Structure formats: structure tokens, C-alpha cells
Amino acid sequence: MTAIPLGVPRRLVEFTIDGQEARVPEGSTVLDGCRAAGKDVPTLCQGDTLTPKNACRVCVVEVEGSRTLVPACSRRAEPGMEVRTDTERARHSRKIVLELLASSVDLSTTPMVAEWIKEYDAKPDRFGPAAARLNEEPKIDNDLYVRDYDKCILCYKCVDACGDQWQNTFAISVAGRGFDARIAVEHDAPLTDSACVYCGNCIEVCPTGALSFKSEYDRRAAGNWDESAQKQTTTVCAYCGVGCNLTLHVQDNEIVKVTSPHDNPVTHGNLCIKGRFGYQHVQNRG
Ligand code: SF4
Ligand code: SF4
Ligand code: FES
């Protein structure tokens, strides 16, 4: 009989969240526990397929005995920990983070941010019109995707997805420091002159729409992007034998973008250029 190797069972860690008992498998984060307990802890730089970067700090919670607020997305749950998600201190910190981000970045295509701004009573306008903005036109230098760094919160997710966490192409990185820090390819060149292989794995993880499919960008510009009218169908890519899963987003009987399920144990949401962008033959049959 062939033995099927199973993962080593993980011990459960017991701790409390807002006074309620929580149990998560060893190695889980405080955020995993909060989500399992139905707590609404906002996140921006956290990615379910990426190592936490602790870049945005919108997920902070209070932990008994900890001098500072703790980023829930990266702190591992420990036995006996007492976590509080909704204290005045945590809420105040989230509010300031949202105000700083929303005053300096265009968050109009970031899911949930409008709700969080309301919930935390954040007032991004209080920094006035002189708040530091990039105010840069979107970079449209290829047919596949658009880079609109006016929407970039410098979360580093795209850098990690393009680099050693997934794609290993290292086409994009953070250039400059301080206020001049920005995501760029080498020498800030057009994407077409860079090492980019157009896998689109950076778009898959970008939380704000700073990186977006050209098809989505064009439809948004034409006022014709309607997620409520889109149907998603997950299928298998037919280009090669790897068998990646593709999720086709269809609007008006047209594929408008292709993503990939993050819980797929082989691809973890990543694709290559063919699976991600090579769908035109499906809709150009004439
Ligand atoms: S499309 Fe792929 S290779 Fe190009 S920048 Fe994005 S992750 Fe890197
Ligand atoms: S382009 Fe998107 S993924 Fe990359 S750092 Fe900016 S917000 Fe994050
Ligand atoms: S989501 Fe935790 S630091 Fe950004």
C-alpha cells in the first residue's frame, strides 16, 4: 500500500481576542485568529500569498504587556496572549494611518477604504491641499498593464511578488528614499525596456489598483467597469501541461481580466503571460 504523506499536525495555540477564547494552529498570526473570530481588522499591505512586510500598520491591535501596538498581520499568536482589537489607542492609530495614506495617495480604487475612513472617522482633508502627492499621470507604455503610481501606498507587495517570493524576475523595486521613494524598473525606464516578463503577478497582489489590467483601466476610463455585472469562472489554462487555474472575469460576454485562485497549492495566484493575458482568441473567432 502506498503511504500518503500528510502534514505534521500542528498544535493549537490558545489565547484571547477581546476577552473571547481563540484557538489557532501553531504558526498562525494574530490576524488569522481575528479573522477566524469574525473581527474586522483592516489590512492593506498584508497578502495571503506573501510574507508580511509590516509596511502600512493599519492592522495594529493592542497586546497586553506590549509597550507598542502590534501589527496583527505579522505577529504570531502565542499561548496566553491577550489581544484587544478595538481599543481607543488601536482605533486612533488606524485613523491616523488612513488619514496619512488617503491625503497623499489616490485610494479611489482601493476596496474597503471608504468604509474604513467612515468607520474610523478619518479626515484626510485636514492636511490641506498641500499634502504631498505624486500627481503623476499613469504610465501606459504597453498593451497589457498600467502603472498608476499616484495610487501606490508603497506596500512592497509587487516587489516581493516580482522578486524572490514568487516570480524571481526582479523587474521592479523601490527607487529613491524618503519622500522620493517610488516603485520603478531599472533607471525608471518604460516597462518595455525592463526585465518584466508580463506575468501580471504584481497586479494580482496590488491592493490599491496602482497596477491594473489595461482592459480594466480602459473600461474604468470609459465608465464601463462594473464588477457587479461580472461573472467569474475558474477553469484550467490550456496552454501547457502545468494546468494552472484561471479565473476568468467576464462582463458583457467579454473576458475583462484573468486572475488565479490564491489557495491553489501549485500556483498560489501566480500565472505566466499566456494564462494571464493570452485570452483574445476566445473572443475573436471571426
Ligand atoms: S508583470 Fe511579472 S515580471 Fe513584470 S513587473 Fe510584474 S511581477 Fe515583475
Ligand atoms: S504598486 Fe501596488 S503592490 Fe506595488 S507597492 Fe504600490 S500599492 Fe503596493
Ligand atoms: S496589514 Fe499589517 S502592517 Fe499592513
mmCIF file of N, CA and C in Angstrom, residues 24-25 33 38 52 64 76 80 89 106 190 193-194 226 238 247 274-275:
data_model
loop_
_atom_site.group_PDB
_atom_site.id
_atom_site.type_symbol
_atom_site.label_atom_id
_atom_site.label_comp_id
_atom_site.label_asym_id
_atom_site.label_seq_id
_atom_site.Cartn_x
_atom_site.Cartn_y
_atom_site.Cartn_z
ATOM 1 N N VAL A 24 -5.861 28.831 17.432
ATOM 2 C CA VAL A 24 -5.378 28.761 16.044
ATOM 3 C C VAL A 24 -4.222 27.772 15.977
ATOM 4 N N PRO A 25 -3.983 27.165 14.814
ATOM 5 C CA PRO A 25 -2.839 26.265 14.710
ATOM 6 C C PRO A 25 -1.539 27.018 14.937
ATOM 7 N N GLY A 33 -6.242 34.614 13.724
ATOM 8 C CA GLY A 33 -7.170 34.399 14.828
ATOM 9 C C GLY A 33 -8.315 35.398 14.799
ATOM 10 N N GLY A 38 -14.082 36.440 13.468
ATOM 11 C CA GLY A 38 -15.014 37.393 12.849
ATOM 12 C C GLY A 38 -14.726 38.838 13.208
ATOM 13 N N PRO A 52 4.552 38.733 5.442
ATOM 14 C CA PRO A 52 4.174 40.083 5.894
ATOM 15 C C PRO A 52 5.342 41.066 5.835
ATOM 16 N N GLU A 64 -1.705 42.774 25.566
ATOM 17 C CA GLU A 64 -1.394 43.012 26.979
ATOM 18 C C GLU A 64 0.101 42.815 27.233
ATOM 19 N N ARG A 76 2.940 36.480 15.414
ATOM 20 C CA ARG A 76 2.447 35.116 15.619
ATOM 21 C C ARG A 76 1.643 35.052 16.914
ATOM 22 N N GLY A 80 -1.653 32.222 25.677
ATOM 23 C CA GLY A 80 -1.927 33.151 26.782
ATOM 24 C C GLY A 80 -1.969 34.615 26.388
ATOM 25 N N ARG A 89 -6.811 53.301 21.550
ATOM 26 C CA ARG A 89 -5.454 53.502 21.038
ATOM 27 C C ARG A 89 -5.294 52.881 19.640
ATOM 28 N N ASP A 106 -4.109 58.430 -4.085
ATOM 29 C CA ASP A 106 -5.474 58.260 -4.601
ATOM 30 C C ASP A 106 -5.959 56.846 -4.259
ATOM 31 N N PRO A 190 10.693 52.745 -19.332
ATOM 32 C CA PRO A 190 9.386 52.156 -19.636
ATOM 33 C C PRO A 190 9.429 50.648 -19.382
ATOM 34 N N ASP A 193 11.242 48.334 -21.712
ATOM 35 C CA ASP A 193 12.715 48.274 -21.723
ATOM 36 C C ASP A 193 13.251 47.602 -20.464
ATOM 37 N N SER A 194 12.374 46.971 -19.724
ATOM 38 C CA SER A 194 12.789 46.390 -18.443
ATOM 39 C C SER A 194 12.848 44.866 -18.547
ATOM 40 N N ASP A 226 -17.896 47.408 -14.351
ATOM 41 C CA ASP A 226 -18.978 47.154 -13.408
ATOM 42 C C ASP A 226 -18.809 45.763 -12.802
ATOM 43 N N ALA A 238 -5.202 26.173 -20.858
ATOM 44 C CA ALA A 238 -4.994 25.143 -21.878
ATOM 45 C C ALA A 238 -3.649 25.272 -22.584
ATOM 46 N N THR A 247 -9.064 32.220 -13.303
ATOM 47 C CA THR A 247 -10.412 32.732 -13.042
ATOM 48 C C THR A 247 -10.693 33.817 -14.069
ATOM 49 N N LYS A 274 0.956 33.932 -20.739
ATOM 50 C CA LYS A 274 -0.039 33.283 -21.612
ATOM 51 C C LYS A 274 -1.365 33.103 -20.880
ATOM 52 N N GLY A 275 -1.283 32.550 -19.670
ATOM 53 C CA GLY A 275 -2.519 32.340 -18.918
ATOM 54 C C GLY A 275 -3.175 33.654 -18.545
#
